[in-house]
Coordinates of C-alpha atoms and ligand atoms in Angstrom, one line a residue:
M1 CA 140.0 -0.1 174.2
F2 CA 142.7 0.3 171.6
L3 CA 140.9 -1.4 168.8
L4 CA 138.7 1.9 167.9
P5 CA 141.8 4.2 167.2
L6 CA 142.9 1.6 164.7
F7 CA 139.5 1.5 162.9
L8 CA 139.6 5.0 163.0
G9 CA 142.9 5.3 161.8
G10 CA 141.8 3.6 158.6
V11 CA 144.6 0.7 158.9
A12 CA 142.2 -1.5 156.9
S13 CA 145.4 -4.4 156.9
V14 CA 144.7 -5.2 160.6
G15 CA 142.0 -7.8 161.3
A16 CA 139.5 -7.2 164.2
V17 CA 140.5 -9.4 166.7
S18 CA 138.7 -10.4 170.5
P19 CA 137.1 -7.2 171.8
L20 CA 138.7 -8.2 175.2
A21 CA 142.1 -9.8 175.9
G22 CA 143.8 -10.2 179.3
V23 CA 144.8 -12.1 182.2
N24 CA 143.2 -13.8 185.4
I25 CA 144.9 -12.1 188.8
A26 CA 144.8 -14.7 191.1
G27 CA 145.4 -14.4 194.9
F28 CA 141.9 -14.1 196.9
D29 CA 141.2 -17.5 195.7
F30 CA 144.2 -19.2 197.0
G31 CA 143.1 -22.1 199.3
V32 CA 139.9 -23.1 197.2
E33 CA 139.5 -26.5 196.3
I34 CA 137.6 -27.8 193.7
T35 CA 135.6 -29.6 196.6
G36 CA 134.2 -25.9 197.3
T37 CA 135.8 -25.5 200.2
A38 CA 138.2 -22.2 201.2
N39 CA 140.9 -22.2 203.6
L40 CA 140.7 -18.4 204.3
Q41 CA 144.1 -18.4 205.7
N42 CA 145.4 -19.0 202.3
A43 CA 143.9 -16.4 200.5
Q44 CA 146.6 -14.1 199.7
G45 CA 144.7 -10.8 198.1
P46 CA 147.0 -9.7 195.4
L47 CA 147.5 -6.1 196.7
M48 CA 150.7 -4.6 198.0
V49 CA 148.4 -2.6 200.7
L50 CA 147.6 -6.3 201.6
G51 CA 151.2 -7.1 201.9
N52 CA 151.1 -9.3 199.2
S53 CA 151.6 -9.5 195.5
D54 CA 151.4 -6.4 193.2
G55 CA 148.1 -6.8 191.2
A56 CA 147.2 -3.3 190.5
G57 CA 150.6 -2.8 189.0
Q58 CA 150.9 -5.6 187.3
M59 CA 147.3 -4.6 185.8
Q60 CA 148.4 -1.3 185.1
H61 CA 151.6 -2.6 183.0
F62 CA 149.4 -5.4 180.8
A63 CA 147.1 -2.2 180.1
K64 CA 149.3 0.5 179.3
N65 CA 152.7 -1.2 177.8
D66 CA 150.5 -4.3 176.1
G67 CA 146.9 -3.1 175.5
L68 CA 145.2 -5.9 177.3
N69 CA 142.1 -4.8 178.5
L70 CA 140.1 -7.6 180.9
F71 CA 141.4 -8.7 183.9
R72 CA 139.4 -11.7 185.9
L73 CA 139.6 -11.7 189.4
P74 CA 139.0 -14.7 191.3
V75 CA 137.7 -14.7 194.8
S76 CA 135.8 -17.2 196.9
W77 CA 132.1 -17.2 198.2
Q78 CA 133.8 -18.3 201.6
F79 CA 135.8 -15.1 201.8
L80 CA 133.2 -12.6 200.5
I81 CA 131.0 -13.7 203.5
N82 CA 133.9 -14.8 205.8
S83 CA 132.9 -17.8 206.5
S84 CA 134.9 -19.6 208.3
E85 CA 133.9 -23.4 208.7
F86 CA 136.2 -25.5 207.0
A87 CA 138.9 -22.6 206.7
G88 CA 141.2 -25.4 208.0
S89 CA 142.8 -23.3 210.8
G90 CA 143.1 -26.0 213.3
S91 CA 140.8 -23.7 215.4
G92 CA 137.8 -26.1 215.7
S93 CA 136.5 -26.7 211.7
S94 CA 135.5 -30.4 212.1
N95 CA 134.4 -30.5 208.6
A96 CA 137.8 -29.3 207.4
T97 CA 139.2 -31.4 204.4
N98 CA 142.3 -30.1 203.3
G99 CA 145.1 -29.2 205.7
P100 CA 146.8 -25.9 206.1
F101 CA 147.5 -26.7 202.2
N102 CA 146.9 -29.3 199.9
N103 CA 149.6 -29.5 197.9
G104 CA 148.9 -33.0 196.5
T105 CA 146.0 -33.8 193.9
M106 CA 143.2 -32.1 194.2
G107 CA 140.8 -34.8 193.7
P108 CA 139.0 -37.3 191.5
S109 CA 138.8 -35.3 189.0
N110 CA 142.1 -32.8 188.1
N111 CA 141.7 -32.8 184.5
S112 CA 141.1 -29.0 184.5
T113 CA 142.5 -27.3 187.7
R114 CA 145.2 -25.9 188.4
G115 CA 147.5 -27.4 190.9
P116 CA 149.2 -28.3 193.1
F117 CA 149.6 -24.9 194.6
T118 CA 152.1 -25.5 196.6
N119 CA 153.3 -22.2 198.5
S120 CA 156.6 -22.2 196.5
T121 CA 154.8 -21.7 193.1
M122 CA 153.0 -18.3 195.2
M123 CA 154.5 -15.1 195.7
P124 CA 155.8 -14.4 199.2
G125 CA 153.1 -12.8 201.5
N126 CA 154.5 -10.6 204.1
G127 CA 152.2 -10.5 207.0
T128 CA 149.0 -12.0 205.3
T129 CA 148.8 -14.9 207.1
R130 CA 145.2 -14.6 208.9
G131 CA 145.1 -15.3 212.4
N132 CA 143.0 -18.4 213.2
R133 CA 139.4 -18.7 213.2
T134 CA 136.6 -20.2 215.4
P135 CA 133.7 -21.5 213.3
A136 CA 131.7 -19.0 212.7
S137 CA 128.8 -19.9 210.6
N138 CA 128.4 -22.6 207.8
A139 CA 125.9 -21.0 206.3
A140 CA 126.2 -19.7 202.7
T141 CA 124.0 -16.5 203.7
G142 CA 124.0 -13.2 205.0
T143 CA 125.4 -10.2 204.2
L144 CA 128.8 -9.8 202.5
D145 CA 131.8 -8.8 205.2
A146 CA 132.3 -5.4 205.3
T147 CA 136.2 -6.0 205.6
N148 CA 137.1 -8.3 203.1
F149 CA 134.9 -7.3 200.5
A150 CA 136.6 -3.7 200.8
E151 CA 139.7 -6.1 200.5
Y152 CA 138.3 -7.4 197.6
D153 CA 137.0 -4.2 195.9
M154 CA 140.3 -2.6 196.2
L155 CA 141.1 -5.2 193.5
V156 CA 138.5 -4.5 191.6
Q157 CA 138.7 -0.5 191.5
A158 CA 142.2 -0.9 190.8
C159 CA 141.5 -2.9 187.6
L160 CA 138.8 -0.3 186.7
A161 CA 141.4 2.3 187.0
T162 CA 143.0 1.1 184.2
G163 CA 140.1 1.6 182.1
A164 CA 140.1 -2.3 181.5
T165 CA 136.8 -4.5 182.1
C166 CA 136.6 -6.7 185.2
V167 CA 135.3 -10.2 185.8
I168 CA 134.4 -10.9 189.4
D169 CA 135.0 -14.5 189.1
I170 CA 133.2 -16.8 192.2
H171 CA 135.9 -19.4 192.1
N172 CA 133.9 -22.0 194.0
Y173 CA 133.5 -25.0 191.9
A174 CA 129.6 -24.6 192.0
R175 CA 129.4 -25.6 195.5
F176 CA 130.0 -24.4 199.1
N177 CA 131.9 -26.4 201.3
N178 CA 131.5 -29.9 199.4
K179 CA 127.9 -29.4 198.5
V180 CA 126.9 -28.4 195.4
I181 CA 124.2 -25.2 194.9
G182 CA 120.9 -26.2 194.6
Q183 CA 121.3 -29.7 194.7
G184 CA 122.3 -30.6 198.5
G185 CA 124.3 -27.4 199.2
P186 CA 122.9 -23.8 200.0
S187 CA 119.8 -23.2 198.2
N188 CA 119.3 -21.4 194.9
A189 CA 118.0 -18.4 197.0
D190 CA 121.5 -18.1 199.0
F191 CA 123.3 -18.1 195.8
A192 CA 120.9 -15.5 194.5
N193 CA 121.4 -13.4 197.8
L194 CA 125.3 -13.5 196.9
W195 CA 125.0 -12.2 193.1
S196 CA 122.3 -9.7 194.4
Q197 CA 124.9 -8.0 196.9
I198 CA 127.5 -8.1 194.3
G199 CA 125.1 -6.6 191.9
T200 CA 123.8 -3.9 193.7
K201 CA 127.6 -2.7 194.8
Y202 CA 128.4 -2.7 190.8
A203 CA 125.5 -1.9 189.2
K204 CA 126.8 1.6 187.8
E205 CA 130.0 0.0 186.6
A206 CA 129.5 -0.6 182.8
K207 CA 132.5 -2.2 183.1
I208 CA 132.3 -5.2 185.1
I209 CA 131.6 -8.5 184.1
F210 CA 130.0 -11.0 186.0
G211 CA 131.2 -14.4 186.6
I212 CA 128.8 -16.2 187.7
M213 CA 130.8 -19.7 189.2
N214 CA 134.4 -20.8 188.1
E215 CA 134.5 -24.5 186.6
P216 CA 131.2 -26.5 187.6
H217 CA 131.8 -30.1 187.6
D218 CA 130.4 -33.5 188.7
I219 CA 127.0 -31.8 188.7
P220 CA 124.0 -34.4 189.1
D221 CA 121.4 -32.6 187.5
L222 CA 122.3 -30.0 184.7
S223 CA 118.8 -28.4 183.8
L224 CA 118.6 -28.2 187.9
W225 CA 122.0 -26.1 187.7
A226 CA 121.2 -23.8 184.7
A227 CA 117.7 -23.1 187.2
T228 CA 120.5 -21.9 189.5
V229 CA 122.1 -20.1 187.3
Q230 CA 119.0 -18.4 186.1
E231 CA 118.4 -17.3 189.6
A232 CA 121.6 -15.5 189.9
V233 CA 120.8 -13.9 186.6
T234 CA 117.6 -12.9 187.8
A235 CA 119.3 -11.3 191.0
I236 CA 121.8 -9.1 189.4
R237 CA 119.6 -7.7 186.6
A238 CA 116.9 -7.0 189.7
A239 CA 119.8 -5.3 191.6
G240 CA 119.9 -3.0 188.9
A241 CA 123.0 -4.2 187.1
T242 CA 120.6 -4.6 184.1
T243 CA 123.2 -3.9 181.3
Q244 CA 126.4 -5.4 182.1
R245 CA 127.7 -8.7 180.8
I246 CA 127.1 -11.9 182.9
L247 CA 129.1 -15.3 181.8
L248 CA 127.3 -18.8 182.5
P249 CA 129.2 -21.4 183.3
G250 CA 128.9 -24.8 182.1
T251 CA 130.0 -28.2 183.4
D252 CA 133.1 -30.8 183.5
F253 CA 135.3 -27.6 184.6
T254 CA 133.5 -25.3 182.1
S255 CA 135.1 -27.2 179.7
A256 CA 135.1 -25.8 176.0
Q257 CA 135.8 -29.1 174.5
T258 CA 132.6 -30.8 175.9
F259 CA 130.5 -27.8 176.5
I260 CA 128.0 -29.0 173.2
S261 CA 128.3 -32.9 174.1
N262 CA 127.8 -33.0 178.0
G263 CA 124.2 -30.8 177.8
S264 CA 125.8 -27.1 179.0
A265 CA 125.3 -25.7 176.1
G266 CA 121.2 -27.0 175.6
N267 CA 121.1 -26.4 179.4
L268 CA 122.5 -22.8 179.9
S269 CA 120.6 -21.8 176.4
T270 CA 117.8 -21.8 178.8
V271 CA 119.2 -18.8 180.9
K272 CA 117.4 -15.7 179.9
N273 CA 117.1 -12.2 181.1
P274 CA 113.9 -11.0 183.0
D275 CA 112.9 -9.6 180.0
G276 CA 113.3 -12.8 177.9
S277 CA 116.0 -11.3 176.1
L278 CA 119.8 -12.9 176.1
E279 CA 121.2 -9.6 175.7
G280 CA 124.9 -10.0 177.8
L281 CA 124.6 -13.5 178.6
I282 CA 127.9 -14.9 177.4
F283 CA 128.7 -18.5 177.5
D284 CA 131.9 -19.2 179.9
V285 CA 134.4 -21.7 178.7
H286 CA 138.1 -22.9 179.8
K287 CA 140.7 -24.9 177.9
Y288 CA 144.2 -26.2 178.6
L289 CA 146.1 -27.4 176.3
D290 CA 148.3 -30.0 178.1
V291 CA 148.3 -34.2 177.8
D292 CA 145.3 -34.5 180.2
N293 CA 143.6 -30.7 179.8
S294 CA 144.7 -30.4 183.4
G295 CA 146.7 -27.2 183.1
T296 CA 149.1 -28.6 185.9
H297 CA 152.0 -29.2 183.1
R298 CA 154.6 -27.2 181.3
E299 CA 154.2 -28.7 177.6
C300 CA 151.2 -28.5 175.5
V301 CA 150.0 -31.2 173.0
S302 CA 147.4 -29.4 170.6
D303 CA 145.6 -26.1 170.2
H304 CA 142.6 -27.4 169.9
V305 CA 141.4 -25.4 167.3
N306 CA 140.0 -28.4 165.3
D307 CA 138.1 -30.2 168.0
T308 CA 137.1 -27.5 170.3
F309 CA 137.1 -23.8 169.3
M310 CA 136.2 -24.5 165.7
P311 CA 132.8 -26.7 167.0
L312 CA 131.8 -24.6 169.5
G313 CA 132.3 -21.2 167.6
A314 CA 130.1 -22.6 164.7
F315 CA 127.4 -23.7 167.4
L316 CA 128.0 -19.9 168.8
K317 CA 127.6 -18.2 165.4
K318 CA 124.5 -20.6 164.4
N319 CA 122.8 -19.8 167.9
N320 CA 124.0 -16.0 167.5
R321 CA 126.0 -16.3 170.6
M322 CA 129.2 -15.9 172.0
A323 CA 131.8 -16.9 174.6
M324 CA 134.5 -15.8 176.8
L325 CA 137.6 -17.7 177.3
S326 CA 138.1 -17.0 180.8
E327 CA 140.9 -19.5 181.4
T328 CA 143.7 -21.0 179.1
G329 CA 147.3 -20.7 179.2
G330 CA 150.7 -22.7 178.8
G331 CA 154.3 -23.2 180.4
N332 CA 157.1 -21.6 178.7
T333 CA 158.1 -24.2 176.4
T334 CA 158.3 -24.1 172.9
S335 CA 155.1 -26.7 172.8
C336 CA 153.0 -23.7 174.1
L337 CA 154.2 -21.2 172.7
R338 CA 153.3 -22.7 169.4
D339 CA 149.9 -24.1 171.1
L340 CA 148.6 -21.2 173.1
C341 CA 149.6 -18.7 170.3
A342 CA 148.0 -20.5 167.8
T343 CA 144.9 -21.3 169.9
L344 CA 144.5 -17.2 170.9
K345 CA 145.1 -16.5 167.0
F346 CA 142.1 -18.2 166.1
I347 CA 140.4 -16.7 169.1
N348 CA 141.3 -13.0 167.9
N349 CA 140.0 -14.2 164.3
N350 CA 136.8 -14.8 165.2
P351 CA 135.5 -12.0 167.3
D352 CA 132.0 -12.3 166.2
V353 CA 131.6 -15.4 168.4
Y354 CA 135.0 -15.2 170.8
L355 CA 134.4 -12.2 173.1
G356 CA 137.6 -12.3 174.8
Y357 CA 140.0 -14.6 176.5
A358 CA 141.8 -14.4 180.0
G359 CA 145.2 -16.5 180.3
W360 CA 146.1 -17.9 183.7
A361 CA 147.4 -16.5 185.8
A362 CA 149.1 -13.4 187.0
G363 CA 148.4 -12.1 190.6
G364 CA 149.9 -13.9 193.2
F365 CA 152.0 -16.7 191.6
S366 CA 155.3 -16.8 191.5
P367 CA 157.2 -15.7 187.8
E368 CA 159.8 -18.2 188.2
T369 CA 158.1 -21.2 189.7
Y370 CA 154.4 -21.4 189.0
E371 CA 154.1 -24.0 185.7
L372 CA 151.8 -21.3 184.3
T373 CA 152.8 -18.6 185.2
M374 CA 151.9 -15.0 183.9
T375 CA 153.0 -13.0 186.4
P376 CA 155.5 -10.6 185.1
R377 CA 159.3 -10.1 186.3
G378 CA 160.4 -7.3 188.5
S379 CA 158.1 -4.8 189.9
N380 CA 155.8 -1.8 189.0
G381 CA 157.3 0.4 186.3
N382 CA 159.9 -2.3 185.6
F383 CA 157.7 -5.1 184.8
V384 CA 159.2 -7.4 181.9
D385 CA 155.9 -10.0 180.2
Q386 CA 157.0 -13.9 180.3
D387 CA 157.1 -14.8 176.7
I388 CA 154.0 -16.6 177.1
V389 CA 152.2 -13.7 177.3
K390 CA 154.4 -11.2 175.4
Q391 CA 153.8 -13.4 172.2
C392 CA 150.5 -15.3 172.7
V393 CA 148.1 -13.4 175.2
V394 CA 149.2 -9.9 173.4
E395 CA 151.3 -10.3 170.2
T396 CA 148.4 -12.4 168.5
R397 CA 146.2 -9.1 168.4
G398 CA 148.5 -7.5 165.8
V399 CA 150.5 -5.5 168.4
A400 CA 154.0 -5.7 169.8
S401 CA 154.1 -5.8 173.9
N402 CA 156.1 -3.9 175.6
A403 CA 158.8 -6.3 177.4
T404 CA 161.0 -3.9 178.4
A405 CA 160.6 -0.9 181.1
N406 CA 162.2 1.8 179.1
G407 CA 159.2 1.7 176.5
A408 CA 161.4 0.0 173.4
L409 CA 159.2 -1.9 171.7
S410 CA 160.4 -5.7 171.4
G411 CA 159.1 -8.2 169.0
A412 CA 157.3 -7.8 165.5
A413 CA 153.7 -7.9 165.3
A414 CA 152.3 -10.9 164.4
D415 CA 149.6 -10.4 161.9
P416 CA 146.1 -12.0 162.6
G417 CA 144.9 -11.4 159.5
N418 CA 146.6 -14.2 157.7
S419 CA 144.7 -16.7 159.5
K420 CA 141.9 -17.9 157.9
A421 CA 141.6 -21.4 159.9
F422 CA 137.4 -21.1 160.6
Q423 CA 136.8 -20.0 157.0
S424 CA 139.1 -22.1 155.2
A425 CA 137.9 -25.2 157.2
G426 CA 134.9 -24.9 155.5
T427 CA 132.4 -24.0 158.9
K428 CA 129.2 -23.9 157.8
G429 CA 127.5 -20.8 158.2
M430 CA 129.9 -19.0 159.0
A431 CA 131.1 -15.7 157.7
P432 CA 134.3 -14.5 157.8
A433 CA 135.2 -12.6 161.0
S434 CA 138.6 -10.6 160.2
G435 CA 139.6 -8.5 157.7
S436 CA 138.0 -4.9 156.8
G437 CA 137.1 -2.3 159.0
L438 CA 133.8 -2.4 158.3
V439 CA 133.5 -6.0 159.9
L440 CA 135.1 -4.7 163.2
G441 CA 132.9 -1.6 162.8
V442 CA 129.9 -4.1 162.8
M443 CA 131.4 -6.2 165.5
M444 CA 131.9 -3.8 167.7
L445 CA 128.4 -2.2 167.5
R446 CA 127.2 -5.7 168.3
V447 CA 129.6 -6.4 171.4
F448 CA 129.2 -3.1 172.9
S449 CA 125.7 -1.9 172.1
I450 CA 124.3 -3.6 175.5
L451 CA 126.8 -0.8 177.3
Ligands
LIG514 C1 154.7 -6.1 203.6 O1 154.9 -5.1 202.3 C2 154.4 -4.1 202.4 C3 154.0 -3.9 201.0 O2 155.3 -3.9 199.9 C4 154.9 -2.9 203.2 O3 154.5 -2.0 203.3 C5 155.0 -3.5 204.5 O4 155.9 -2.6 205.5 C6 155.9 -4.8 204.5 N1 155.5 -5.6 205.9 C7 156.6 -6.1 206.4 C8 156.4 -7.0 207.4 O5 157.6 -6.6 205.8
LIG515 C1 154.3 0.7 174.4 O1 154.8 1.7 175.5 C2 155.1 3.2 174.7 C3 155.9 3.9 175.3 O2 155.2 3.9 176.8 C4 153.8 3.4 174.4 O3 153.8 4.5 173.7 C5 153.2 2.6 173.3 O4 151.8 2.6 173.4 C6 153.0 0.9 174.1 N1 152.7 -0.3 173.9 C7 151.8 -0.7 173.5 C8 151.3 -1.6 172.7 O5 151.0 -0.6 174.5
LIG516 C1 130.0 -30.6 209.1 O1 130.5 -31.6 210.5 C2 129.2 -32.0 211.7 C3 129.2 -33.3 212.6 O2 130.0 -34.1 211.9 C4 127.8 -32.4 210.7 O3 127.1 -32.4 211.3 C5 127.6 -31.6 209.7 O4 127.0 -32.0 208.3 C6 128.8 -31.1 208.9 N1 128.8 -29.8 207.9 C7 128.7 -30.2 206.2 C8 129.0 -28.8 205.8 O5 129.5 -31.4 205.9
LIG517 C1 153.7 -31.2 200.6 O1 155.0 -30.5 201.1 C2 155.2 -31.0 201.8 C3 156.3 -29.8 202.5 O2 157.1 -29.4 201.2 C4 155.9 -32.0 201.5 O3 156.6 -32.7 202.9 C5 154.8 -33.3 201.2 O4 155.5 -34.4 200.7 C6 154.1 -32.4 199.9 N1 153.0 -33.4 199.7 C7 152.8 -34.2 198.2 C8 151.4 -34.6 198.5 O5 153.1 -33.4 197.8
LIG518 C1 145.9 -36.0 187.9 O1 147.2 -35.6 187.3 C2 148.4 -36.2 187.6 C3 149.3 -35.7 186.9 O2 149.4 -35.3 185.8 C4 148.1 -37.7 186.8 O3 149.3 -38.0 187.4 C5 146.6 -38.3 187.7 O4 147.1 -39.6 186.9 C6 145.7 -37.3 187.6 N1 144.5 -37.9 187.6 C7 143.2 -37.9 187.5 C8 142.1 -38.5 188.4 O5 143.0 -37.7 186.1
LIG519 C1 152.4 -22.7 203.5 O1 152.2 -21.6 204.1 C2 151.8 -21.5 205.4 C3 151.4 -20.2 205.8 O2 152.7 -19.4 205.9 C4 152.2 -22.5 206.2 O3 151.8 -22.1 207.5 C5 152.4 -24.1 206.0 O4 153.3 -24.8 206.4 C6 153.3 -23.7 204.4 N1 153.0 -25.3 203.6 C7 154.2 -25.8 203.0 C8 153.5 -27.2 202.8 O5 155.2 -25.4 203.0
LIG520 C1 136.4 -13.4 210.1 O1 135.6 -14.6 211.0 C2 136.2 -14.6 212.0 C3 135.6 -16.3 212.8 O2 134.3 -15.5 213.1 C4 137.1 -13.7 213.0 O3 137.6 -13.9 213.9 C5 137.6 -12.4 211.8 O4 137.7 -11.2 212.9 C6 136.3 -12.2 210.7 N1 137.1 -11.1 209.8 C7 136.7 -10.1 209.0 C8 137.3 -9.6 208.1 O5 135.4 -10.1 209.1
LIG521 C1 131.4 -34.5 179.5 O1 131.8 -35.1 178.6 C2 132.7 -35.9 178.1 C3 132.4 -36.2 177.0 O2 132.1 -35.5 176.0 C4 132.3 -36.8 179.0 O3 133.7 -38.1 179.2 C5 132.9 -36.5 180.8 O4 131.8 -37.5 181.5 C6 130.9 -35.8 180.7 N1 130.9 -34.8 182.1 C7 129.8 -34.8 182.5 C8 129.9 -34.0 183.9 O5 128.8 -35.1 182.0
LIG522 C1 120.6 -30.8 179.8 O1 121.7 -31.9 179.9 C2 121.4 -33.1 180.1 C3 122.8 -33.9 180.7 O2 123.6 -33.8 179.9 C4 121.2 -33.6 178.9 O3 120.8 -35.1 178.7 C5 119.9 -33.0 178.3 O4 120.0 -33.1 177.1 C6 120.2 -31.5 178.9 N1 119.2 -30.5 178.0 C7 119.4 -29.5 177.1 C8 118.0 -28.6 177.0 O5 119.9 -29.4 176.5
LIG523 C1 141.3 -37.0 182.4 O1 142.2 -37.1 181.5 C2 141.8 -38.3 181.3 C3 143.2 -38.5 180.3 O2 143.1 -37.8 178.9 C4 141.0 -38.8 180.8 O3 141.0 -41.1 180.7 C5 139.9 -39.3 181.4 O4 138.4 -39.5 181.3 C6 139.9 -37.2 182.3 N1 138.7 -37.4 183.2 C7 138.0 -36.5 183.4 C8 136.9 -36.2 184.5 O5 138.1 -35.8 182.3
LIG524 C1 143.0 -28.7 161.6 O1 142.1 -28.8 160.2 C2 142.6 -28.5 159.2 C3 141.8 -28.4 157.8 O2 140.9 -29.7 158.2 C4 144.1 -29.4 158.8 O3 144.8 -28.7 157.6 C5 144.8 -29.2 159.9 O4 146.1 -29.8 159.6 C6 144.3 -29.1 161.3 N1 145.0 -29.5 162.5 C7 145.3 -30.1 163.3 C8 146.2 -29.9 164.9 O5 144.5 -31.4 163.4
LIG525 C1 161.4 -19.0 179.4 O1 162.1 -20.2 178.3 C2 163.4 -19.0 177.9 C3 163.8 -20.2 177.1 O2 164.1 -21.1 177.6 C4 164.5 -18.7 179.0 O3 165.2 -18.0 178.2 C5 163.3 -18.0 180.1 O4 164.3 -17.7 180.7 C6 162.5 -18.4 180.3 N1 161.6 -17.7 181.3 C7 161.4 -18.0 182.6 C8 160.4 -17.1 183.3 O5 161.7 -19.2 183.0

């Protein structure tokens, strides 16, 4: 938490920024489709000990050299329980809909998904290809697989070791093998069972955030979905994780832009802690800035401040709630450097409603060929940030990122205190979010009071 020294040091000219900021460390989720199928042969836990990319070193770099303090760690439900039906291994998975790797379009609605995940966009693994699997149970039930959970937990522990806050992200699009949880697919009790076990594992870890589900979409009944989310929340709390934050995901690929109009906001507002309170229950939203909101193009067309983050912020403020932008990103282009920096500057300027953000994505993605790469070039001790990370994810927070290995600061610090878009646009009922140390102190008390 590097904000605190600034505050205590009395640097009054530095505005408050989002409490949490960082990137996604992808890899365990590779092979997951928007249908909620998972080809576990393509899962590439982003750890060198697994023969893959150095996600642990990346997180150390981001934390130490960039002051980042949030990492989101995607993984499939199937991986955690080692459910191998639909694995696409060719060894009897009769329901498999995705081949060894679906590098084509990702389904009827690709607007909010990243892809196609061609092999070339990922880091070369060495010896990571998992052996063919015979179909085990298709059920989304049972206990966490000891081996697979231990692998995932290595990434979680590597994250926690940096001092950052770490999001457990179940990357299943509200589904398990093509069927919606609680609406034809696994029961709410199955899903609650998953979360109960995860909640138990991390009940004592204050810096874990439970990300209930990545990018629900095409949900038949949103009120039923809210009931599913409620059961997961109740299970996490009952497991002893009573104070940690939990991310509540809406539909339309958890779109920030349609969060209110789709009914996500209204329905998810009914979700409560067992004691009836709303402490720690944070709305989860995503937003990409390209022409079709898909996050598949290198060029950006808008920062979506006026049409998305301002109205959403007003809703949050009015209802005394907070949201986290757990995925956003852009290519290494002039348009995305312009738009993503503007988006994140706005988010940083409104920390009373926006808890934080995580860029998509580093981890197992190639630092050279993946359209939205945030993977630093080089290796541990020697990492160099992508421009989009350095300028937008880091420097919109008013700190210079260390883009070079020798520790020389590069690039001038931005001044997030300058933009007053929220206030100057006259958004009703919204107090200034940046400026004085007093505001920052109050904000931090509120944000961290649940810990
Ligand atoms: C895979 O990478 C790991 C970590 O760098 C290394 O220890 C291991 O020797 C490599 N294995 C092969 C087969 O290259
Ligand atoms: C950059 O690196 C130097 C030397 O390691 C360190 O003192 C400084 O705090 C780092 N900057 C940030 C923003 O973390
Ligand atoms: C898998 O395929 C079998 C046989 O076609 C079918 O009975 C079963 O319902 C399918 N399972 C799922 C999850 O679709
Ligand atoms: C998928 O990748 C293979 C190998 O690179 C290529 O031959 C094929 O055309 C690709 N399919 C699509 C739909 O892009
Ligand atoms: C999916 O994205 C591709 C590439 O941008 C686009 O050509 C296609 O029309 C999109 N499909 C849908 C259904 O949005
Ligand atoms: C992707 O990688 C897997 C594992 O190495 C390989 O079996 C598959 O053929 C590759 N797919 C393409 C399209 O290159
Ligand atoms: C996962 O399940 C498959 C099929 O049952 C089995 O072959 C494999 O050993 C399991 N892997 C782990 C890590 O438990
Ligand atoms: C979400 O809202 C948008 C417009 O606000 C609409 O086009 C889309 O169909 C909605 N999706 C769902 C799942 O309600
Ligand atoms: C829940 O979502 C549905 C479908 O979008 C919507 O019609 C309804 O008004 C929402 N409920 C609440 C309480 O907002
Ligand atoms: C995807 O984007 C296109 C173009 O912006 C839009 O027409 C279409 O409705 C979107 N589809 C979904 C499912 O949001
Ligand atoms: C956003 O709104 C402000 C204030 O109304 C306006 O000055 C600005 O041009 C708008 N930006 C975009 C990209 O529409
Ligand atoms: C990003 O774009 C800049 C300017 O075109 C270029 O110098 C740099 O090499 C690019 N970075 C990557 C990782 O491609």
